[in-house]
PDB file of C-alpha atoms and ligand atoms in Angstrom:
ATOM      1  CA  UNK A   1       5.173  -4.032 -25.006  1.00  0.00           C
ATOM      2  CA  UNK A   2       8.561  -3.998 -23.316  1.00  0.00           C
ATOM      3  CA  UNK A   3       8.940  -1.727 -20.316  1.00  0.00           C
ATOM      4  CA  UNK A   4      11.254   1.210 -20.850  1.00  0.00           C
ATOM      5  CA  UNK A   5      14.325   1.470 -18.647  1.00  0.00           C
ATOM      6  CA  UNK A   6      15.700   4.909 -17.853  1.00  0.00           C
ATOM      7  CA  UNK A   7      19.274   6.002 -17.307  1.00  0.00           C
ATOM      8  CA  UNK A   8      19.120   5.073 -13.599  1.00  0.00           C
ATOM      9  CA  UNK A   9      18.238   1.494 -14.496  1.00  0.00           C
ATOM     10  CA  UNK A  10      14.730   1.980 -13.157  1.00  0.00           C
ATOM     11  CA  UNK A  11      11.762   0.444 -14.791  1.00  0.00           C
ATOM     12  CA  UNK A  12       9.400   3.371 -14.627  1.00  0.00           C
ATOM     13  CA  UNK A  13       6.357   2.221 -16.553  1.00  0.00           C
ATOM     14  CA  UNK A  14       5.991  -1.477 -15.870  1.00  0.00           C
ATOM     15  CA  UNK A  15       5.863  -3.678 -12.796  1.00  0.00           C
ATOM     16  CA  UNK A  16       9.557  -3.120 -11.990  1.00  0.00           C
ATOM     17  CA  UNK A  17      10.776  -1.065  -9.098  1.00  0.00           C
ATOM     18  CA  UNK A  18      11.428   2.632  -9.227  1.00  0.00           C
ATOM     19  CA  UNK A  19      14.157   4.277  -7.168  1.00  0.00           C
ATOM     20  CA  UNK A  20      13.076   6.591  -4.414  1.00  0.00           C
ATOM     21  CA  UNK A  21      15.387   8.948  -2.547  1.00  0.00           C
ATOM     22  CA  UNK A  22      13.929   9.730   0.873  1.00  0.00           C
ATOM     23  CA  UNK A  23      15.076  12.274   3.441  1.00  0.00           C
ATOM     24  CA  UNK A  24      13.440  13.939   6.409  1.00  0.00           C
ATOM     25  CA  UNK A  25      14.155  16.856   8.702  1.00  0.00           C
ATOM     26  CA  UNK A  26      15.914  19.233   6.339  1.00  0.00           C
ATOM     27  CA  UNK A  27      14.984  22.061   8.762  1.00  0.00           C
ATOM     28  CA  UNK A  28      15.662  24.728   6.131  1.00  0.00           C
ATOM     29  CA  UNK A  29      16.629  28.086   7.649  1.00  0.00           C
ATOM     30  CA  UNK A  30      16.240  31.520   6.094  1.00  0.00           C
ATOM     31  CA  UNK A  31      19.777  32.732   6.738  1.00  0.00           C
ATOM     32  CA  UNK A  32      21.654  29.439   6.994  1.00  0.00           C
ATOM     33  CA  UNK A  33      24.835  28.890   5.057  1.00  0.00           C
ATOM     34  CA  UNK A  34      23.606  25.408   4.210  1.00  0.00           C
ATOM     35  CA  UNK A  35      22.166  24.993   0.756  1.00  0.00           C
ATOM     36  CA  UNK A  36      20.476  21.822  -0.402  1.00  0.00           C
ATOM     37  CA  UNK A  37      21.046  22.565  -4.073  1.00  0.00           C
ATOM     38  CA  UNK A  38      23.930  20.097  -4.484  1.00  0.00           C
ATOM     39  CA  UNK A  39      22.035  17.418  -2.560  1.00  0.00           C
ATOM     40  CA  UNK A  40      18.930  17.856  -4.733  1.00  0.00           C
ATOM     41  CA  UNK A  41      21.090  17.715  -7.861  1.00  0.00           C
ATOM     42  CA  UNK A  42      22.680  14.502  -6.608  1.00  0.00           C
ATOM     43  CA  UNK A  43      19.387  12.738  -5.813  1.00  0.00           C
ATOM     44  CA  UNK A  44      18.050  13.746  -9.235  1.00  0.00           C
ATOM     45  CA  UNK A  45      20.830  11.645 -10.764  1.00  0.00           C
ATOM     46  CA  UNK A  46      20.317   8.746  -8.329  1.00  0.00           C
ATOM     47  CA  UNK A  47      16.548   8.353  -8.105  1.00  0.00           C
ATOM     48  CA  UNK A  48      13.233   8.677  -9.934  1.00  0.00           C
ATOM     49  CA  UNK A  49      11.309  10.400  -7.126  1.00  0.00           C
ATOM     50  CA  UNK A  50      12.394  12.429  -4.075  1.00  0.00           C
ATOM     51  CA  UNK A  51      10.400  12.003  -0.866  1.00  0.00           C
ATOM     52  CA  UNK A  52      10.585  14.569   1.961  1.00  0.00           C
ATOM     53  CA  UNK A  53       9.467  13.253   5.366  1.00  0.00           C
ATOM     54  CA  UNK A  54       8.553  16.478   7.166  1.00  0.00           C
ATOM     55  CA  UNK A  55      10.286  19.230   9.154  1.00  0.00           C
ATOM     56  CA  UNK A  56      11.027  20.803   5.804  1.00  0.00           C
ATOM     57  CA  UNK A  57      11.584  24.142   7.549  1.00  0.00           C
ATOM     58  CA  UNK A  58      13.159  24.838  10.926  1.00  0.00           C
ATOM     59  CA  UNK A  59      10.529  27.149  12.407  1.00  0.00           C
ATOM     60  CA  UNK A  60       7.759  27.104   9.808  1.00  0.00           C
ATOM     61  CA  UNK A  61       8.621  30.610   8.557  1.00  0.00           C
ATOM     62  CA  UNK A  62       7.547  31.609   5.034  1.00  0.00           C
ATOM     63  CA  UNK A  63      11.113  32.795   4.274  1.00  0.00           C
ATOM     64  CA  UNK A  64      12.473  29.359   5.166  1.00  0.00           C
ATOM     65  CA  UNK A  65       9.992  27.747   2.778  1.00  0.00           C
ATOM     66  CA  UNK A  66      11.023  30.214   0.060  1.00  0.00           C
ATOM     67  CA  UNK A  67      14.665  29.311   0.627  1.00  0.00           C
ATOM     68  CA  UNK A  68      13.875  25.605   0.301  1.00  0.00           C
ATOM     69  CA  UNK A  69      11.719  26.235  -2.778  1.00  0.00           C
ATOM     70  CA  UNK A  70      14.680  28.044  -4.341  1.00  0.00           C
ATOM     71  CA  UNK A  71      16.991  25.082  -3.625  1.00  0.00           C
ATOM     72  CA  UNK A  72      14.392  22.675  -5.041  1.00  0.00           C
ATOM     73  CA  UNK A  73      14.903  24.264  -8.456  1.00  0.00           C
ATOM     74  CA  UNK A  74      18.027  22.067  -8.602  1.00  0.00           C
ATOM     75  CA  UNK A  75      15.805  18.979  -8.317  1.00  0.00           C
ATOM     76  CA  UNK A  76      14.739  17.602 -11.703  1.00  0.00           C
ATOM     77  CA  UNK A  77      12.663  14.641 -10.447  1.00  0.00           C
ATOM     78  CA  UNK A  78       9.149  14.702  -8.915  1.00  0.00           C
ATOM     79  CA  UNK A  79       9.030  15.574  -5.203  1.00  0.00           C
ATOM     80  CA  UNK A  80       6.486  14.165  -2.750  1.00  0.00           C
ATOM     81  CA  UNK A  81       6.372  15.234   0.879  1.00  0.00           C
ATOM     82  CA  UNK A  82       4.563  15.773   4.150  1.00  0.00           C
ATOM     83  CA  UNK A  83       4.966  18.552   6.699  1.00  0.00           C
ATOM     84  CA  UNK A  84       6.396  18.014  10.179  1.00  0.00           C
ATOM     85  CA  UNK A  85       5.774  19.602  13.572  1.00  0.00           C
ATOM     86  CA  UNK A  86       8.437  22.273  12.948  1.00  0.00           C
ATOM     87  CA  UNK A  87       6.531  23.455   9.869  1.00  0.00           C
ATOM     88  CA  UNK A  88       3.636  24.435  12.193  1.00  0.00           C
ATOM     89  CA  UNK A  89       5.733  26.342  14.736  1.00  0.00           C
ATOM     90  CA  UNK A  90       5.235  29.940  13.561  1.00  0.00           C
ATOM     91  CA  UNK A  91       1.561  29.727  12.578  1.00  0.00           C
ATOM     92  CA  UNK A  92       2.206  30.123   8.837  1.00  0.00           C
ATOM     93  CA  UNK A  93       1.451  26.584   7.739  1.00  0.00           C
ATOM     94  CA  UNK A  94      -0.822  27.750   4.892  1.00  0.00           C
ATOM     95  CA  UNK A  95       1.886  30.025   3.485  1.00  0.00           C
ATOM     96  CA  UNK A  96       4.562  27.333   3.834  1.00  0.00           C
ATOM     97  CA  UNK A  97       2.271  24.813   2.120  1.00  0.00           C
ATOM     98  CA  UNK A  98       1.438  27.203  -0.727  1.00  0.00           C
ATOM     99  CA  UNK A  99       5.097  28.085  -1.340  1.00  0.00           C
ATOM    100  CA  UNK A 100       6.172  24.455  -1.513  1.00  0.00           C
ATOM    101  CA  UNK A 101       3.221  23.466  -3.717  1.00  0.00           C
ATOM    102  CA  UNK A 102       4.071  26.327  -6.085  1.00  0.00           C
ATOM    103  CA  UNK A 103       7.595  24.903  -6.210  1.00  0.00           C
ATOM    104  CA  UNK A 104       6.072  21.664  -7.497  1.00  0.00           C
ATOM    105  CA  UNK A 105       6.112  19.583  -4.310  1.00  0.00           C
ATOM    106  CA  UNK A 106       3.247  17.075  -4.087  1.00  0.00           C
ATOM    107  CA  UNK A 107       2.598  17.975  -0.460  1.00  0.00           C
ATOM    108  CA  UNK A 108       0.321  15.326   1.027  1.00  0.00           C
ATOM    109  CA  UNK A 109      -1.833  15.844   4.106  1.00  0.00           C
ATOM    110  CA  UNK A 110      -4.206  12.915   4.224  1.00  0.00           C
ATOM    111  CA  UNK A 111      -4.158  12.299   0.478  1.00  0.00           C
ATOM    112  CA  UNK A 112      -2.638   9.895  -2.021  1.00  0.00           C
ATOM    113  CA  UNK A 113      -1.012  10.590  -5.367  1.00  0.00           C
ATOM    114  CA  UNK A 114       0.225   8.207  -8.024  1.00  0.00           C
ATOM    115  CA  UNK A 115       3.576   8.645  -9.777  1.00  0.00           C
ATOM    116  CA  UNK A 116       5.233   6.060 -12.050  1.00  0.00           C
ATOM    117  CA  UNK A 117       2.720   3.369 -11.035  1.00  0.00           C
ATOM    118  CA  UNK A 118       3.467   3.829  -7.324  1.00  0.00           C
ATOM    119  CA  UNK A 119       0.873   5.193  -4.915  1.00  0.00           C
ATOM    120  CA  UNK A 120       2.305   7.724  -2.446  1.00  0.00           C
ATOM    121  CA  UNK A 121       0.220   8.188   0.697  1.00  0.00           C
ATOM    122  CA  UNK A 122       1.095  11.019   3.029  1.00  0.00           C
ATOM    123  CA  UNK A 123       0.060  12.233   6.445  1.00  0.00           C
ATOM    124  CA  UNK A 124       2.078  13.988   9.156  1.00  0.00           C
ATOM    125  CA  UNK A 125       0.996  11.718  12.004  1.00  0.00           C
ATOM    126  CA  UNK A 126       1.158  12.698  15.661  1.00  0.00           C
ATOM    127  CA  UNK A 127       2.472  11.769  19.098  1.00  0.00           C
ATOM    128  CA  UNK A 128       0.943   9.199  21.447  1.00  0.00           C
ATOM    129  CA  UNK A 129       3.453   6.446  22.178  1.00  0.00           C
ATOM    130  CA  UNK A 130       3.787   2.818  21.336  1.00  0.00           C
ATOM    131  CA  UNK A 131       2.251  -0.564  22.052  1.00  0.00           C
ATOM    132  CA  UNK A 132       0.622  -1.264  25.390  1.00  0.00           C
ATOM    133  CA  UNK A 133       1.999   2.021  26.770  1.00  0.00           C
ATOM    134  CA  UNK A 134       0.262   4.226  24.225  1.00  0.00           C
ATOM    135  CA  UNK A 135      -1.528   7.225  25.760  1.00  0.00           C
ATOM    136  CA  UNK A 136      -5.214   6.406  26.213  1.00  0.00           C
ATOM    137  CA  UNK A 137      -8.238   8.665  26.209  1.00  0.00           C
ATOM    138  CA  UNK A 138      -8.671   9.093  29.956  1.00  0.00           C
ATOM    139  CA  UNK A 139      -8.846  11.972  32.387  1.00  0.00           C
ATOM    140  CA  UNK A 140      -8.504  15.643  31.545  1.00  0.00           C
ATOM    141  CA  UNK A 141      -9.982  17.097  28.356  1.00  0.00           C
ATOM    142  CA  UNK A 142      -6.461  18.132  27.259  1.00  0.00           C
ATOM    143  CA  UNK A 143      -5.282  14.497  27.340  1.00  0.00           C
ATOM    144  CA  UNK A 144      -8.426  13.381  25.503  1.00  0.00           C
ATOM    145  CA  UNK A 145      -7.827  16.067  22.853  1.00  0.00           C
ATOM    146  CA  UNK A 146      -4.273  14.817  22.384  1.00  0.00           C
ATOM    147  CA  UNK A 147      -5.423  11.216  21.913  1.00  0.00           C
ATOM    148  CA  UNK A 148      -8.214  12.381  19.582  1.00  0.00           C
ATOM    149  CA  UNK A 149      -5.620  14.108  17.380  1.00  0.00           C
ATOM    150  CA  UNK A 150      -3.538  10.933  17.280  1.00  0.00           C
ATOM    151  CA  UNK A 151      -6.595   8.840  16.338  1.00  0.00           C
ATOM    152  CA  UNK A 152      -7.619  11.436  13.741  1.00  0.00           C
ATOM    153  CA  UNK A 153      -4.236  11.268  11.994  1.00  0.00           C
ATOM    154  CA  UNK A 154      -4.487   7.457  11.851  1.00  0.00           C
ATOM    155  CA  UNK A 155      -7.997   7.741  10.371  1.00  0.00           C
ATOM    156  CA  UNK A 156      -6.802  10.279   7.795  1.00  0.00           C
ATOM    157  CA  UNK A 157      -4.031   7.837   6.859  1.00  0.00           C
ATOM    158  CA  UNK A 158      -6.647   5.096   6.471  1.00  0.00           C
ATOM    159  CA  UNK A 159      -8.828   7.270   4.227  1.00  0.00           C
ATOM    160  CA  UNK A 160      -5.811   8.152   2.072  1.00  0.00           C
ATOM    161  CA  UNK A 161      -4.823   4.466   1.808  1.00  0.00           C
ATOM    162  CA  UNK A 162      -8.294   3.698   0.446  1.00  0.00           C
ATOM    163  CA  UNK A 163      -7.698   6.134  -2.432  1.00  0.00           C
ATOM    164  CA  UNK A 164      -4.751   4.099  -3.765  1.00  0.00           C
ATOM    165  CA  UNK A 165      -5.303   2.052  -6.915  1.00  0.00           C
ATOM    166  CA  UNK A 166      -1.631   1.276  -7.653  1.00  0.00           C
ATOM    167  CA  UNK A 167      -0.175  -2.150  -6.834  1.00  0.00           C
ATOM    168  CA  UNK A 168       2.757  -0.609  -4.955  1.00  0.00           C
ATOM    169  CA  UNK A 169       2.382   1.912  -2.156  1.00  0.00           C
ATOM    170  CA  UNK A 170       4.853   4.059  -0.231  1.00  0.00           C
ATOM    171  CA  UNK A 171       3.556   5.596   2.995  1.00  0.00           C
ATOM    172  CA  UNK A 172       5.162   8.933   3.899  1.00  0.00           C
ATOM    173  CA  UNK A 173       4.927  10.130   7.514  1.00  0.00           C
ATOM    174  CA  UNK A 174       6.758  12.545   9.757  1.00  0.00           C
ATOM    175  CA  UNK A 175       6.058  10.817  13.084  1.00  0.00           C
ATOM    176  CA  UNK A 176       7.173   7.217  13.624  1.00  0.00           C
ATOM    177  CA  UNK A 177       4.610   4.389  13.322  1.00  0.00           C
ATOM    178  CA  UNK A 178       6.681   1.898  15.364  1.00  0.00           C
ATOM    179  CA  UNK A 179       9.003   1.924  18.374  1.00  0.00           C
ATOM    180  CA  UNK A 180      11.885   0.180  16.607  1.00  0.00           C
ATOM    181  CA  UNK A 181      12.958   3.126  14.465  1.00  0.00           C
ATOM    182  CA  UNK A 182      12.985   5.623  17.353  1.00  0.00           C
ATOM    183  CA  UNK A 183      15.407   3.503  19.400  1.00  0.00           C
ATOM    184  CA  UNK A 184      18.522   5.548  20.079  1.00  0.00           C
ATOM    185  CA  UNK A 185      16.492   8.510  21.298  1.00  0.00           C
ATOM    186  CA  UNK A 186      16.119   9.031  25.086  1.00  0.00           C
ATOM    187  CA  UNK A 187      13.317   6.690  26.294  1.00  0.00           C
ATOM    188  CA  UNK A 188      11.692   9.618  28.117  1.00  0.00           C
ATOM    189  CA  UNK A 189      10.641  11.146  24.780  1.00  0.00           C
ATOM    190  CA  UNK A 190       9.469   7.994  22.970  1.00  0.00           C
ATOM    191  CA  UNK A 191       5.765   8.942  23.395  1.00  0.00           C
ATOM    192  CA  UNK A 192       6.440  12.246  21.592  1.00  0.00           C
ATOM    193  CA  UNK A 193       8.104  10.623  18.596  1.00  0.00           C
ATOM    194  CA  UNK A 194       5.136   8.809  17.102  1.00  0.00           C
ATOM    195  CA  UNK A 195       2.249   6.460  17.626  1.00  0.00           C
ATOM    196  CA  UNK A 196       1.516   2.775  17.110  1.00  0.00           C
ATOM    197  CA  UNK A 197      -1.926   3.835  15.882  1.00  0.00           C
ATOM    198  CA  UNK A 198      -0.233   4.712  12.573  1.00  0.00           C
ATOM    199  CA  UNK A 199       1.417   1.266  12.414  1.00  0.00           C
ATOM    200  CA  UNK A 200      -1.889  -0.481  13.194  1.00  0.00           C
ATOM    201  CA  UNK A 201      -3.532   1.385  10.307  1.00  0.00           C
ATOM    202  CA  UNK A 202      -0.674   0.535   7.925  1.00  0.00           C
ATOM    203  CA  UNK A 203      -1.045  -3.152   8.806  1.00  0.00           C
ATOM    204  CA  UNK A 204      -4.629  -3.172   7.535  1.00  0.00           C
ATOM    205  CA  UNK A 205      -3.236  -2.613   4.012  1.00  0.00           C
ATOM    206  CA  UNK A 206      -0.547  -4.002   1.763  1.00  0.00           C
ATOM    207  CA  UNK A 207       2.257  -1.450   1.548  1.00  0.00           C
ATOM    208  CA  UNK A 208       5.678  -1.657  -0.083  1.00  0.00           C
ATOM    209  CA  UNK A 209       7.463   0.518   2.480  1.00  0.00           C
ATOM    210  CA  UNK A 210       6.964   3.293   5.029  1.00  0.00           C
ATOM    211  CA  UNK A 211       9.282   6.270   5.567  1.00  0.00           C
ATOM    212  CA  UNK A 212       9.264   8.750   8.426  1.00  0.00           C
ATOM    213  CA  UNK A 213      11.508  11.313  10.099  1.00  0.00           C
ATOM    214  CA  UNK A 214      11.291  13.292  13.377  1.00  0.00           C
ATOM    215  CA  UNK A 215      13.468  10.907  15.446  1.00  0.00           C
ATOM    216  CA  UNK A 216      16.844  12.466  14.585  1.00  0.00           C
ATOM    217  CA  UNK A 217      18.711  10.050  16.844  1.00  0.00           C
ATOM    218  CA  UNK A 218      16.622   7.022  15.952  1.00  0.00           C
ATOM    219  CA  UNK A 219      17.341   3.839  13.999  1.00  0.00           C
ATOM    220  CA  UNK A 220      17.211   3.488  10.231  1.00  0.00           C
ATOM    221  CA  UNK A 221      15.257   0.283   9.744  1.00  0.00           C
ATOM    222  CA  UNK A 222      12.412  -1.598  11.359  1.00  0.00           C
ATOM    223  CA  UNK A 223       9.086  -3.194  10.530  1.00  0.00           C
ATOM    224  CA  UNK A 224       5.480  -3.083  11.687  1.00  0.00           C
ATOM    225  CA  UNK A 225       3.979  -6.049  13.579  1.00  0.00           C
ATOM    226  CA  UNK A 226       2.369  -7.006  10.242  1.00  0.00           C
ATOM    227  CA  UNK A 227       5.742  -6.999   8.465  1.00  0.00           C
ATOM    228  CA  UNK A 228       5.730  -3.688   6.546  1.00  0.00           C
ATOM    229  CA  UNK A 229       9.254  -2.289   6.163  1.00  0.00           C
ATOM    230  CA  UNK A 230       9.740   1.040   7.970  1.00  0.00           C
ATOM    231  CA  UNK A 231      12.652   3.416   7.391  1.00  0.00           C
ATOM    232  CA  UNK A 232      13.590   6.401   9.555  1.00  0.00           C
ATOM    233  CA  UNK A 233      15.002   8.721   6.892  1.00  0.00           C
ATOM    234  CA  UNK A 234      15.711  11.753   9.127  1.00  0.00           C
ATOM    235  CA  UNK A 235      18.843  13.232   7.561  1.00  0.00           C
ATOM    236  CA  UNK A 236      20.825  12.777  10.788  1.00  0.00           C
ATOM    237  CA  UNK A 237      20.255   8.988  10.896  1.00  0.00           C
ATOM    238  CA  UNK A 238      23.060   6.804   9.446  1.00  0.00           C
ATOM    239  CA  UNK A 239      21.938   4.984   6.298  1.00  0.00           C
ATOM    240  CA  UNK A 240      23.345   2.253   4.021  1.00  0.00           C
ATOM    241  CA  UNK A 241      23.905   4.906   1.317  1.00  0.00           C
ATOM    242  CA  UNK A 242      26.407   6.713   3.555  1.00  0.00           C
ATOM    243  CA  UNK A 243      24.518   9.825   2.465  1.00  0.00           C
ATOM    244  CA  UNK A 244      21.857  11.906   4.295  1.00  0.00           C
ATOM    245  CA  UNK A 245      19.157  10.321   2.109  1.00  0.00           C
ATOM    246  CA  UNK A 246      17.973   6.731   1.787  1.00  0.00           C
ATOM    247  CA  UNK A 247      17.599   5.002  -1.561  1.00  0.00           C
ATOM    248  CA  UNK A 248      14.693   2.594  -1.734  1.00  0.00           C
ATOM    249  CA  UNK A 249      13.414   0.452  -4.568  1.00  0.00           C
ATOM    250  CA  UNK A 250       9.637   0.371  -4.542  1.00  0.00           C
TER     251      UNK A 250
HETATM  252 FE1  FE2 B   1      13.108  17.279  12.853  1.00  0.00          FE
HETATM  253 FE1  FE2 B   2       9.820  16.718  13.881  1.00  0.00          FE
END
């Protein structure tokens, strides 16, 4: 049977690529003048799936999540996302999660979901640094707890990857899995922008692409040591689309 092709030219039920719009760090605010309604309407015309790479709200307030949920009514395509560190700030992460899930967002936190024959794997990730200079589990209990959290997020990513049955996989993170896509940020904060442990986990699997946010002043494109394409889709990062979102074919 021939694969059907939708109005965006995407092949949504065969082996062909689907179009994914990806954006991170919306930082929705409860009283901001900024509305994302027009942006969500635009991506609905451009892509088959919208991916949100964390920091969905500015301070993790329930009202901010409600505001974003309201704007998401303008989005007519499926939405997949992860939370970011800002979504934890006010201690209402359960409320924020519930509001966004009620709005239809497939909010992933160590799980995988399949849409249009593509497996979406999502985990927030954590800090820890990159390569040989990654923080190691040594010294004070507080440092060991920090490293344990970083290792735990990588293990949760691994468990989610093992759930995927689709041939194509998009990994959705908030924190960066490689150094390359945080370049442009001050070097002093590199260790707080992500962890190579995430990249090492990704390289144990075959993935089509990885998206992340968090590094607002980072670099759009990079790849893991194993060759997986990585895109920093924070809305502030310049992209080939010339728009705040990236368009990827997966
Ligand atoms: Fe952010
Ligand atoms: Fe962040």
